[in-house]
PDB file of C-alpha atoms in Angstrom:
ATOM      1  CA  UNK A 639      28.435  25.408 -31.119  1.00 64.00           C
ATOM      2  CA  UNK A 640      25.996  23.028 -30.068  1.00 78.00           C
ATOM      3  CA  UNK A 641      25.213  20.571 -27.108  1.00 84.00           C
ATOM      4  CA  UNK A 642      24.682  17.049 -27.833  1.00 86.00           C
ATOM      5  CA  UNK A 643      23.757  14.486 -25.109  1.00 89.00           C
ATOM      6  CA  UNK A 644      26.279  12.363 -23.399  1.00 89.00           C
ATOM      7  CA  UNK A 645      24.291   9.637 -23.996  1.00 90.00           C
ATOM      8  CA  UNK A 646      23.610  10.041 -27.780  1.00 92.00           C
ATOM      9  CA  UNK A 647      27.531  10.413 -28.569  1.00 92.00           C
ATOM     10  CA  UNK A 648      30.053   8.774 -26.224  1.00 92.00           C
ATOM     11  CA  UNK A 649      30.290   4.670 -25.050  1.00 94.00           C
ATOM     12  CA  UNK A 650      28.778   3.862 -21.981  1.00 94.00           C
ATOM     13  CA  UNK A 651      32.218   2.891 -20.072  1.00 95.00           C
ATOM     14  CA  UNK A 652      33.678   6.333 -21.612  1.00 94.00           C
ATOM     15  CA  UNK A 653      30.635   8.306 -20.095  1.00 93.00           C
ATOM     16  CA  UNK A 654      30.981   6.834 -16.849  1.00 93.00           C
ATOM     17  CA  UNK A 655      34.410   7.476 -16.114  1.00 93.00           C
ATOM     18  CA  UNK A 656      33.843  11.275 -17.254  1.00 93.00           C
ATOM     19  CA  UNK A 657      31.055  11.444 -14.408  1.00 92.00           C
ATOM     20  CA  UNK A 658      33.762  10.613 -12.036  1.00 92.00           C
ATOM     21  CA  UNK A 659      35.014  13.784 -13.049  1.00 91.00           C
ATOM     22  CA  UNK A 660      32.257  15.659 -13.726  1.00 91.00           C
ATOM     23  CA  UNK A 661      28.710  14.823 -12.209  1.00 88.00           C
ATOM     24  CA  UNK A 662      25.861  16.490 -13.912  1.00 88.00           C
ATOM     25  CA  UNK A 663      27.585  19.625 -15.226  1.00 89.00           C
ATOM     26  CA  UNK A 664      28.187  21.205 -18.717  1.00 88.00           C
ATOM     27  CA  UNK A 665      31.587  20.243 -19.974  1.00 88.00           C
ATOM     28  CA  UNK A 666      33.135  22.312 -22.430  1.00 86.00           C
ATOM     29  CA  UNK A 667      35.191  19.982 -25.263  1.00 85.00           C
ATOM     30  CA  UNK A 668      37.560  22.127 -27.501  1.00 84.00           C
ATOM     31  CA  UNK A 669      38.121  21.243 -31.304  1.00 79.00           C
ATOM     32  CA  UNK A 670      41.118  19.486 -32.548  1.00 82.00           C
ATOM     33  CA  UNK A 671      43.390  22.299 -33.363  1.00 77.00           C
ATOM     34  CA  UNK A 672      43.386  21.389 -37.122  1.00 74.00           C
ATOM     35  CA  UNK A 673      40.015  21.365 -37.465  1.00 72.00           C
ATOM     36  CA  UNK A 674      39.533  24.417 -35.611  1.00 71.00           C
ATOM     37  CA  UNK A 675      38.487  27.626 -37.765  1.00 72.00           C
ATOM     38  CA  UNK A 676      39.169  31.165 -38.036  1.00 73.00           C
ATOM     39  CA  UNK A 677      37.597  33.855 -36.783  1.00 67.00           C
ATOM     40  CA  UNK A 678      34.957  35.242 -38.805  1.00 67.00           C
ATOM     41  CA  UNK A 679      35.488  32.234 -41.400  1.00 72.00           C
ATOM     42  CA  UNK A 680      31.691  30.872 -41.552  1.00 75.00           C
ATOM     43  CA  UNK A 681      30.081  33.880 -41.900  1.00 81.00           C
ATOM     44  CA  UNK A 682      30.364  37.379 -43.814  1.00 86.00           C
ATOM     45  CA  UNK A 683      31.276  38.845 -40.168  1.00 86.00           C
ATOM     46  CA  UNK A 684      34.956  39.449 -41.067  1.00 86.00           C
ATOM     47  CA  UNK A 685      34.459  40.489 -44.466  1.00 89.00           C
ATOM     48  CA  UNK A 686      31.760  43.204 -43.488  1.00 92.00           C
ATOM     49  CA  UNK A 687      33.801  44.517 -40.647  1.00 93.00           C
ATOM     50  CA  UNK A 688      36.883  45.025 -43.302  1.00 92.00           C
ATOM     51  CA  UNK A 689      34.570  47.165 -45.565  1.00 94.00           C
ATOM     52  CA  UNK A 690      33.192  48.983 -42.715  1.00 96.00           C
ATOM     53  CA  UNK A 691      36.820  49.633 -41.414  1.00 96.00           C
ATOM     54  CA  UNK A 692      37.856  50.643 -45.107  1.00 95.00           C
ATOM     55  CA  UNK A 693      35.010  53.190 -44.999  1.00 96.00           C
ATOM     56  CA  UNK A 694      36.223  54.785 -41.711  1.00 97.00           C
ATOM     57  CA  UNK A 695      39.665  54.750 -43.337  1.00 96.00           C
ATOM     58  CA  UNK A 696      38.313  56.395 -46.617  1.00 95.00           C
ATOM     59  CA  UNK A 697      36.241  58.553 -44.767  1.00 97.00           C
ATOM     60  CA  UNK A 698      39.439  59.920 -42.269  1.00 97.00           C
ATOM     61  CA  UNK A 699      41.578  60.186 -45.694  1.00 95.00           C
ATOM     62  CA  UNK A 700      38.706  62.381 -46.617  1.00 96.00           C
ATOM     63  CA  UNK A 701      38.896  65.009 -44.072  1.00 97.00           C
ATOM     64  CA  UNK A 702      36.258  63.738 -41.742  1.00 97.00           C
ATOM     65  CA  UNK A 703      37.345  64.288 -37.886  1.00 97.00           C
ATOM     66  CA  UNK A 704      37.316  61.396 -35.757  1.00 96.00           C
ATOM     67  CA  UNK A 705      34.657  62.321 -33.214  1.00 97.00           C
ATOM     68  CA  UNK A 706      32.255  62.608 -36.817  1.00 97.00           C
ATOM     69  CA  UNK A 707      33.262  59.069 -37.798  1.00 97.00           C
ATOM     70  CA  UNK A 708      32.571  57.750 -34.233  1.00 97.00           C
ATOM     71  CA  UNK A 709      29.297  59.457 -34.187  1.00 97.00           C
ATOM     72  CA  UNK A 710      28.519  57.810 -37.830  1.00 97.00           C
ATOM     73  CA  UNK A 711      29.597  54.443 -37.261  1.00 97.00           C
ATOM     74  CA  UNK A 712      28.295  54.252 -34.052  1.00 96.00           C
ATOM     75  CA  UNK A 713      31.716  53.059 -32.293  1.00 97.00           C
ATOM     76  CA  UNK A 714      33.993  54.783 -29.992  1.00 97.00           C
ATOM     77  CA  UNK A 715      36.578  57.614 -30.311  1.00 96.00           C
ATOM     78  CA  UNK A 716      39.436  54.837 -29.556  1.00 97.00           C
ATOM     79  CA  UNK A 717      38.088  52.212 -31.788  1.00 96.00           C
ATOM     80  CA  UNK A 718      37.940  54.908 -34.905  1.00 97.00           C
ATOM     81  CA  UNK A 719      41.701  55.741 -33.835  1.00 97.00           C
ATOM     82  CA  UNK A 720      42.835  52.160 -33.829  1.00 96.00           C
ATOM     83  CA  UNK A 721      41.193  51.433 -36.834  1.00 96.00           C
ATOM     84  CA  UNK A 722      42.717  54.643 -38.698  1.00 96.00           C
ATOM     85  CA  UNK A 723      46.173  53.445 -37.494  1.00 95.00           C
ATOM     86  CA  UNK A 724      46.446  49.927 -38.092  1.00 93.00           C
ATOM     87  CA  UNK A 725      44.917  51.222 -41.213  1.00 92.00           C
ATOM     88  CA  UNK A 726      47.690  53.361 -41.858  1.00 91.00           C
ATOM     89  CA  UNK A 727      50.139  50.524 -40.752  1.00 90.00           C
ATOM     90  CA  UNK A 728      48.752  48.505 -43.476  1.00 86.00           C
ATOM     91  CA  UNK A 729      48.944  50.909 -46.473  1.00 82.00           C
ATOM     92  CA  UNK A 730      52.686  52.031 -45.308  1.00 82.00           C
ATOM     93  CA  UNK A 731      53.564  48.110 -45.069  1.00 78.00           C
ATOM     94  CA  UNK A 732      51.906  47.387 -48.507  1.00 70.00           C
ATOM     95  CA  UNK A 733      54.353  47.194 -51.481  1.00 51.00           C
ATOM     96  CA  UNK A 734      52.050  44.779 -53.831  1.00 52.00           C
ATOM     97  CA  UNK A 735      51.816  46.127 -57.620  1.00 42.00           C
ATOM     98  CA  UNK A 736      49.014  46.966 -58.190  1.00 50.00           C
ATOM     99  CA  UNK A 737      49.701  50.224 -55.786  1.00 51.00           C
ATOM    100  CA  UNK A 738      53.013  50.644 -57.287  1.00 51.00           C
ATOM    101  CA  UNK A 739      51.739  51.094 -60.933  1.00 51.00           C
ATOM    102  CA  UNK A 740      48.563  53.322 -59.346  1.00 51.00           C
ATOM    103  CA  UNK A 741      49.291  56.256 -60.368  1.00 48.00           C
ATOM    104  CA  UNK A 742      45.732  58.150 -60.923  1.00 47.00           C
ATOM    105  CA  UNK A 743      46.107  59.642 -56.744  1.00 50.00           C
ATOM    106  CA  UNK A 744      43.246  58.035 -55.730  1.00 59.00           C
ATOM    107  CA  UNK A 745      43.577  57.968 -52.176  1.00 57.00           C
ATOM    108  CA  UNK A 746      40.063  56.589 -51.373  1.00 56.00           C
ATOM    109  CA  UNK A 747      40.802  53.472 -53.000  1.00 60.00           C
ATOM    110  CA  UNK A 748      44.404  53.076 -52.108  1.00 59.00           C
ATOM    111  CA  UNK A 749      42.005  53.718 -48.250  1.00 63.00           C
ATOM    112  CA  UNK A 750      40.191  50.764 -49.233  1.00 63.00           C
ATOM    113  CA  UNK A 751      43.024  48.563 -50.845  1.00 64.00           C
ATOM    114  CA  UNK A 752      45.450  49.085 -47.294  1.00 63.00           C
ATOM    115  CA  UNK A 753      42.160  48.133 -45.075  1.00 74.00           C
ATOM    116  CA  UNK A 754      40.952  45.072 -46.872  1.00 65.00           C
ATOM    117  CA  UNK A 755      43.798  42.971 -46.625  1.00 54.00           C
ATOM    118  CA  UNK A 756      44.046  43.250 -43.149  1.00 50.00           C
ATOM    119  CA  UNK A 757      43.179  39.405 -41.008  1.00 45.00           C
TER     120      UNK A 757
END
């Protein structure tokens, strides 16, 4: 988000009845809803925070305790145990093929797969 100057953007009869309202002050103007974007949409933000949460997943699945993974990843002891359970909610909600056919065990990656489809 960025300011731009009343001046530069708006007609001069608009501006003037907004200073009836507001004098002076920042004014905060929300997108139009279908223009508006997702969280984590215009940078890697979301996608990094799904591979780190994958990796505390993978890690847990692993036999690491949770105070370890809270000390590793630098978060809290409640953030590493709502990350292992909505983690857990995903993989028991997941049905998609690909884990179906899986038949190899591999638990890490079946970690990863219930993590990164998480929004």
């Amino acid at each position: 988000m960025s300011y731009k100057k009343a001046t530069h953007v708006l007609p001069r009869d608009l501006l003037d009845k907004v200073q009836e309202y507001v004098d002076g002050e920042f004014l905060y103007i929300p997108r139009v809803s279908e223009r508006k974007k997702d969280w984590g949409t215009a940078t890697s933000t979301r996608r990094d925070q799904q591979e780190r949460n994958a990796a505390i997943y993978a890690d847990y699945i692993a036999g690491v305790p949770m105070e370890a993974l809270a000390e590793k990843y630098y978060l809290s002891l409640k953030s590493i145990q709502r990350i292992v359970g909505q983690c857990k909610k995903m993989k028991s909600g997941m049905k998609s093929e690909t884990q179906e056919q899986r038949t190899d065990g591999d638990e890490t990656q079946r970690a990863e797969d219930a993590c990164k489809t998480q929004k």
